[in-house]
Amino acid sequence: MCGITACVADDDVVDTVLTGLENLEYRGYDSAGIATLNGAGVRVHKREGGIDELVAEVDGVDLHGEFGVGHTRWSTHGAPTDENAHPHTDCTASVAVVHNGIIENYAELRGELSAAGHLFTSETDTEVIPHLIEDELAAGNPPEAAFRAAIDRLEGSYAIAALVDGTEAIFATRQGSPLVLGVDDGRRFLASDVPSFIEFTSRVVYLHDGDVVRLTPGDHTITDADGDPVSRPVDTVDWGSEDAERGGYDHYMLKEINEQPEALERTINGRITDDGRVALEEFPEGAFDGVSEVHFLSCGTSHHASMYAQQLLRDRGVPAYAFTAGEYATTPAPVSEDTLVVAVTQSGETADTLASLRSANARGARTLAVTNVVGSTAAREADEALFIRAGPEIGVAATKTFSSQVATLTLVIERLVADVTGAPSEDSEAVLSALQELPDLVDRVIRQSTASSLANRYAGSDGHFFIGRGVAYPVAREGALKLKEISYEHAEGFSAGELKHGPLALVTADTPVVAVFSGKHDRKTLNNVEEVRSRGAPVIGVAPESADNVAAAVDEFLAVPETHPDVAGILANVQLQLVSYYEANALNRSIDKPRNLAKSVTVE
Ligand code: M6R
């Protein structure tokens, strides 16, 4: 959802800014641009299309500058055109701004600025910012004061970086959109996300809302909205550039599917004792005493992980509700101080999830963020945070983070159930032991999967339906989301019993049905398989390898190793990831950068 990047150094930063943009392209790929400053004015190059087109355009152009900002866009206000690409400039072309987020009062500001004679060249909300800075400079304010005065006028969410001609600094701020500072000996970096500059430095400062940063070569200052200095620690991220690269894989998605065994190792490492108990440092025994019910808030894949967790909690007798965050933000469920509200979000920056989290915070619930990103807004704004430790996920389609989310939530659930019921769940030992085996089992799924052989047969069908019961239901939903997201094929996921209440009308010989089995409730789902087969639909069954009854009832059988049914859904989901990947590949889709999508959706 737009990526911004910036660098200051005492030599040319053009290549660094372009590299930073390439590393951020998963955040948006409608258009891209760069602006530099080198004592001879602000130079801007921007264009519709991906970063490679921008790189080709600036090849041979003298953009040289020690101060640079860059932007990769996921369009909100205005079509993906050259004019709407960032950076945006003022009337005098001496201020250049890149922005991620939405300026909600832009129409009013634009009207006011236009009436005062400012000329606008784009349809974006962002363009008001350089014009506001221009006005403040014209009023005699020094550049930093002009920047502060301009952002004071903004309502909405933003991460902004600005260059001002004649000023040896970059100014930046954030409010509701992510912005991270990178610290290196002679250089400073800014970006929407750490992968942008991880190949240059692993030392980072997570900025807070309202922070105003001034970057100069080898130095930075951070002040609050009143201009008072604030101190933010420099952290070191525990992963490197190789984690954010494609390695030898054709796509990030395939790399990240293959990384699941090691991601899961990290997720559970040190969190289960040798004698089979949950050992969450953040949540010792008794940490969840008094919790009466659990709300999960999340979107997309994270919502499916939450639905999975909801099912596990209900199975253990604890009231649990998985809400889509966008709905909860506007129509929240009642909470009390005994309600544990869990925001599940890979990025920790999804606007809908943050809005719903804020609603729960404001109403006095106890809040917990389960996220992949240390320093993210969700991690900071929730009362407590637990990290899934999946490592950076670059592919727009979430894969390894789903597995790590479900594994993390399972640990939380076993801790919580023991606390609120006074005893570990009946299956606690078996489930925790299954979690410990999970990395090896996922590895087996990946090595032995025959999903690629199905791709040519089913890619291009009229539609795909995914069905499952219990934990297999959210997995069916996730399988459908993954397929539609990267293959652009129509796909829907249903609870298996629901199909006959309407969707069955759509089932034909050209709509494969993917039936997911966990080893629990399988007999009923087999009945639903019979219903669709008798309408001529081919059925792909994903089930534990010993499920001979399933193997005999379906056209294609994708086996997963035997494990506890509560964990089996994670294995089945890996098969579905592979089905989607190979179908999308057979259709020659843009797998890592699906049309209209972006990795992190930072607008509501
Ligand atoms: O970062 P989050 O987990 O909060 O993101 C939520 C969704 O936007 C995300 O899961 C999206 O659905 C994925 N692209 C699906 O693969």
Coordinates of C-alpha atoms in Angstrom, one line a residue, residues 175-448:
Q175 CA 0.9 9.4 11.8
G176 CA -0.8 6.1 11.4
S177 CA 1.3 4.8 8.6
P178 CA 4.6 2.9 9.1
L179 CA 8.0 4.6 8.9
V180 CA 11.3 3.1 10.0
L181 CA 14.7 4.8 10.3
G182 CA 17.9 2.9 9.3
V183 CA 21.2 3.9 10.9
D184 CA 24.6 3.3 9.2
D185 CA 27.9 5.0 9.9
G186 CA 27.8 7.6 7.1
R187 CA 24.2 7.3 6.0
R188 CA 20.7 7.4 7.2
F189 CA 17.7 5.7 5.6
L190 CA 14.0 5.9 5.9
A191 CA 11.4 3.4 4.7
S192 CA 7.9 2.1 5.1
D193 CA 9.5 -1.3 5.9
V194 CA 12.9 -2.6 6.9
P195 CA 13.5 -4.8 3.8
S196 CA 13.9 -1.6 1.9
F197 CA 17.3 -0.9 3.4
I198 CA 18.2 -4.2 5.1
E199 CA 21.1 -4.8 2.6
F200 CA 22.7 -1.6 3.8
T201 CA 22.1 -1.8 7.6
S202 CA 20.3 -3.9 10.2
R203 CA 20.3 -1.1 12.8
V204 CA 16.8 0.4 12.9
V205 CA 14.8 2.9 14.9
Y206 CA 11.0 2.3 14.9
L207 CA 9.4 5.7 14.8
H208 CA 6.3 6.6 16.7
D209 CA 3.2 8.5 15.5
G210 CA 3.9 12.2 15.7
D211 CA 7.7 11.9 15.5
V212 CA 9.4 14.4 13.3
V213 CA 12.8 13.3 11.9
R214 CA 15.5 15.4 10.4
L215 CA 18.1 13.3 8.5
T216 CA 21.5 14.5 7.6
P217 CA 24.5 12.5 6.4
G218 CA 25.5 10.2 9.3
D219 CA 23.1 11.8 11.8
H220 CA 19.4 12.2 12.7
T221 CA 17.3 14.0 15.2
I222 CA 13.8 13.0 16.4
T223 CA 11.5 15.5 18.0
D224 CA 7.9 15.4 19.0
A225 CA 5.1 17.5 17.6
D226 CA 6.1 20.4 19.8
G227 CA 9.7 20.2 18.7
D228 CA 11.0 18.7 21.9
P229 CA 13.7 16.0 21.4
V230 CA 12.6 12.4 21.9
S231 CA 14.8 9.4 22.4
R232 CA 14.1 6.2 20.4
P233 CA 16.3 3.2 20.8
V234 CA 18.4 1.8 18.0
D235 CA 17.4 -1.9 17.6
T236 CA 19.2 -4.6 15.5
V237 CA 16.9 -6.8 13.4
D238 CA 17.8 -10.4 13.6
W239 CA 17.5 -11.3 9.9
G240 CA 19.5 -10.2 7.0
S241 CA 19.1 -9.3 3.3
E242 CA 19.3 -12.9 2.2
D243 CA 16.0 -13.4 4.1
A244 CA 14.4 -10.8 1.9
E245 CA 15.8 -12.0 -1.4
R246 CA 14.3 -14.5 -3.8
G247 CA 17.2 -17.0 -3.5
G248 CA 17.1 -19.4 -6.4
Y249 CA 13.3 -19.5 -6.5
D250 CA 11.1 -18.2 -9.4
H251 CA 8.9 -16.4 -7.0
Y252 CA 8.9 -15.1 -3.4
M253 CA 5.8 -17.0 -2.8
L254 CA 7.4 -20.4 -3.6
K255 CA 10.4 -19.4 -1.5
E256 CA 8.2 -18.5 1.4
I257 CA 6.2 -21.7 1.0
N258 CA 9.5 -23.6 1.2
E259 CA 10.6 -21.6 4.2
Q260 CA 7.8 -22.8 6.4
P261 CA 9.7 -25.5 8.2
E262 CA 12.3 -23.1 9.4
A263 CA 9.8 -20.4 10.1
L264 CA 7.8 -22.8 12.2
E265 CA 11.0 -23.9 14.0
R266 CA 11.5 -20.2 15.0
T267 CA 7.9 -19.8 15.9
I268 CA 7.9 -22.6 18.5
N269 CA 11.5 -22.4 19.5
G270 CA 11.7 -22.2 23.3
R271 CA 8.0 -22.0 23.7
I272 CA 7.3 -25.6 24.6
T273 CA 9.1 -27.2 27.5
D274 CA 10.7 -30.7 27.4
D275 CA 7.9 -32.1 29.4
G276 CA 5.3 -30.7 27.0
R277 CA 4.0 -27.5 28.5
V278 CA 3.5 -24.1 27.0
A279 CA 6.4 -21.8 27.9
L280 CA 5.6 -18.3 26.6
E281 CA 7.9 -15.9 28.2
E282 CA 5.4 -13.1 27.7
F283 CA 2.5 -15.1 29.2
P284 CA 3.6 -17.2 32.3
E285 CA 1.1 -19.4 34.1
G286 CA -1.9 -17.4 35.2
A287 CA -1.4 -14.6 32.7
F288 CA -4.9 -15.1 31.3
D289 CA -6.7 -15.6 34.6
G290 CA -10.1 -14.0 34.5
V291 CA -10.5 -13.9 30.7
S292 CA -14.1 -14.6 29.9
E293 CA -14.1 -14.5 26.2
V294 CA -11.8 -13.8 23.2
H295 CA -12.3 -11.6 20.2
F296 CA -10.0 -11.9 17.2
L297 CA -9.7 -8.9 14.9
S298 CA -8.0 -9.4 11.5
C299 CA -8.3 -9.3 7.7
G300 CA -7.7 -11.7 4.8
T301 CA -5.4 -14.5 5.6
S302 CA -4.9 -13.3 9.2
H303 CA -8.7 -13.6 9.6
H304 CA -8.6 -17.2 8.5
A305 CA -5.9 -17.9 11.0
S306 CA -8.2 -16.2 13.6
M307 CA -11.1 -18.3 12.5
Y308 CA -8.9 -21.4 13.0
A309 CA -8.1 -20.1 16.6
Q310 CA -11.7 -19.4 17.2
Q311 CA -12.5 -23.0 16.5
L312 CA -9.8 -24.3 18.8
L313 CA -11.0 -22.1 21.7
R314 CA -14.6 -23.1 21.2
D315 CA -13.6 -26.8 21.1
R316 CA -12.0 -26.2 24.5
G317 CA -15.1 -24.5 25.9
V318 CA -13.9 -20.9 25.8
P319 CA -16.3 -18.4 24.0
A320 CA -14.4 -17.0 21.0
Y321 CA -15.3 -14.8 18.0
A322 CA -13.3 -14.0 15.0
F323 CA -14.4 -10.7 13.5
T324 CA -13.3 -9.1 10.2
A325 CA -11.5 -6.0 11.4
G326 CA -13.2 -3.7 8.9
E327 CA -16.6 -4.5 10.4
Y328 CA -15.5 -4.4 14.0
A329 CA -14.0 -1.0 13.5
T330 CA -17.5 0.4 12.7
T331 CA -19.8 -2.0 14.4
P332 CA -17.9 -3.4 17.3
A333 CA -19.1 -6.2 19.7
P334 CA -19.5 -5.3 23.3
V335 CA -16.4 -5.9 25.5
S336 CA -15.6 -5.8 29.1
E337 CA -12.3 -5.7 31.0
D338 CA -12.4 -9.5 30.9
T339 CA -12.5 -9.6 27.2
L340 CA -9.2 -10.5 25.6
V341 CA -9.1 -8.8 22.1
V342 CA -6.4 -10.3 19.9
A343 CA -5.4 -8.4 16.8
V344 CA -3.9 -10.8 14.4
T345 CA -1.8 -9.1 11.7
Q346 CA 1.3 -10.1 9.8
S347 CA 2.4 -6.6 9.1
G348 CA 1.0 -5.0 12.2
E349 CA 0.1 -2.0 10.0
T350 CA -3.3 -3.0 8.4
A351 CA -5.5 0.0 8.8
D352 CA -8.7 -1.9 9.4
T353 CA -7.1 -4.0 12.0
L354 CA -5.6 -1.0 13.7
A355 CA -8.9 0.8 13.7
S356 CA -10.6 -2.1 15.3
L357 CA -7.8 -2.5 17.8
R358 CA -8.1 1.2 18.8
S359 CA -11.9 0.7 19.3
A360 CA -11.2 -2.2 21.7
N361 CA -8.5 -0.2 23.5
A362 CA -10.8 2.7 23.9
R363 CA -13.6 0.6 25.3
G364 CA -11.3 -0.9 28.0
A365 CA -10.7 -4.4 26.7
R366 CA -7.4 -6.1 27.3
T367 CA -5.6 -6.2 23.9
L368 CA -2.9 -8.4 22.4
A369 CA -1.2 -8.1 19.1
V370 CA -0.1 -11.3 17.4
T371 CA 2.2 -10.0 14.6
N372 CA 5.3 -10.7 12.6
V373 CA 6.7 -7.3 12.7
V374 CA 8.6 -6.0 15.7
G375 CA 8.1 -2.3 16.2
S376 CA 4.9 -2.3 14.2
T377 CA 2.0 -0.1 15.1
A378 CA -0.2 -3.0 16.3
A379 CA 2.7 -4.2 18.5
R380 CA 3.0 -0.8 20.1
E381 CA -0.7 0.1 20.5
A382 CA -1.9 -3.2 22.0
D383 CA -1.4 -3.8 25.7
E384 CA 0.7 -6.8 24.9
A385 CA 2.4 -8.2 21.9
L386 CA 3.5 -11.7 20.8
F387 CA 5.7 -12.2 17.7
I388 CA 5.1 -15.1 15.3
R389 CA 8.8 -15.0 14.2
A390 CA 8.1 -16.1 10.6
G391 CA 10.8 -13.8 9.1
P392 CA 10.1 -11.3 6.4
E393 CA 7.3 -12.1 4.0
I394 CA 7.7 -10.3 0.6
G395 CA 5.2 -12.1 -1.6
V396 CA 1.8 -10.4 -1.5
A397 CA 0.1 -13.7 -0.9
A398 CA 0.6 -14.6 2.8
T399 CA 1.9 -18.2 3.2
K400 CA 4.4 -18.9 5.9
T401 CA 2.9 -16.3 8.1
F402 CA -0.5 -18.2 8.2
S403 CA 1.3 -21.3 9.4
S404 CA 3.2 -19.3 12.1
Q405 CA 0.1 -17.4 13.1
V406 CA -1.9 -20.6 13.7
A407 CA 1.1 -22.2 15.6
T408 CA 1.5 -19.1 17.8
L409 CA -2.2 -18.8 18.4
T410 CA -2.4 -22.5 19.3
L411 CA 0.3 -21.9 22.0
V412 CA -1.6 -18.9 23.3
I413 CA -4.8 -21.0 23.4
E414 CA -3.2 -23.8 25.4
R415 CA -1.9 -21.3 27.9
L416 CA -5.2 -19.5 28.1
V417 CA -7.4 -22.6 28.4
A418 CA -5.2 -23.8 31.3
D419 CA -5.5 -20.5 33.0
V420 CA -9.2 -19.9 32.6
T421 CA -10.4 -23.5 33.2
G422 CA -7.8 -24.4 35.8
A423 CA -6.4 -27.3 33.9
P424 CA -4.7 -27.9 30.5
S425 CA -7.0 -28.9 27.7
E426 CA -7.7 -32.5 27.3
D427 CA -5.5 -32.7 24.2
S428 CA -2.9 -30.2 25.3
E429 CA 0.0 -32.6 25.4
A430 CA -0.9 -34.2 22.1
V431 CA -1.3 -30.8 20.4
L432 CA 1.9 -29.4 21.7
S433 CA 3.8 -32.6 20.7
A434 CA 2.2 -32.2 17.2
L435 CA 3.4 -28.6 17.1
Q436 CA 6.9 -29.8 17.8
E437 CA 6.8 -32.2 14.9
L438 CA 5.2 -29.6 12.6
P439 CA 8.3 -28.3 10.9
D440 CA 9.3 -31.8 9.8
L441 CA 5.7 -32.6 8.7
V442 CA 5.5 -29.4 6.7
D443 CA 8.8 -30.3 5.1
R444 CA 7.4 -33.7 4.1
V445 CA 4.3 -32.1 2.6
I446 CA 6.4 -29.7 0.5
R447 CA 8.8 -32.5 -0.7
Q448 CA 6.1 -35.1 -1.5

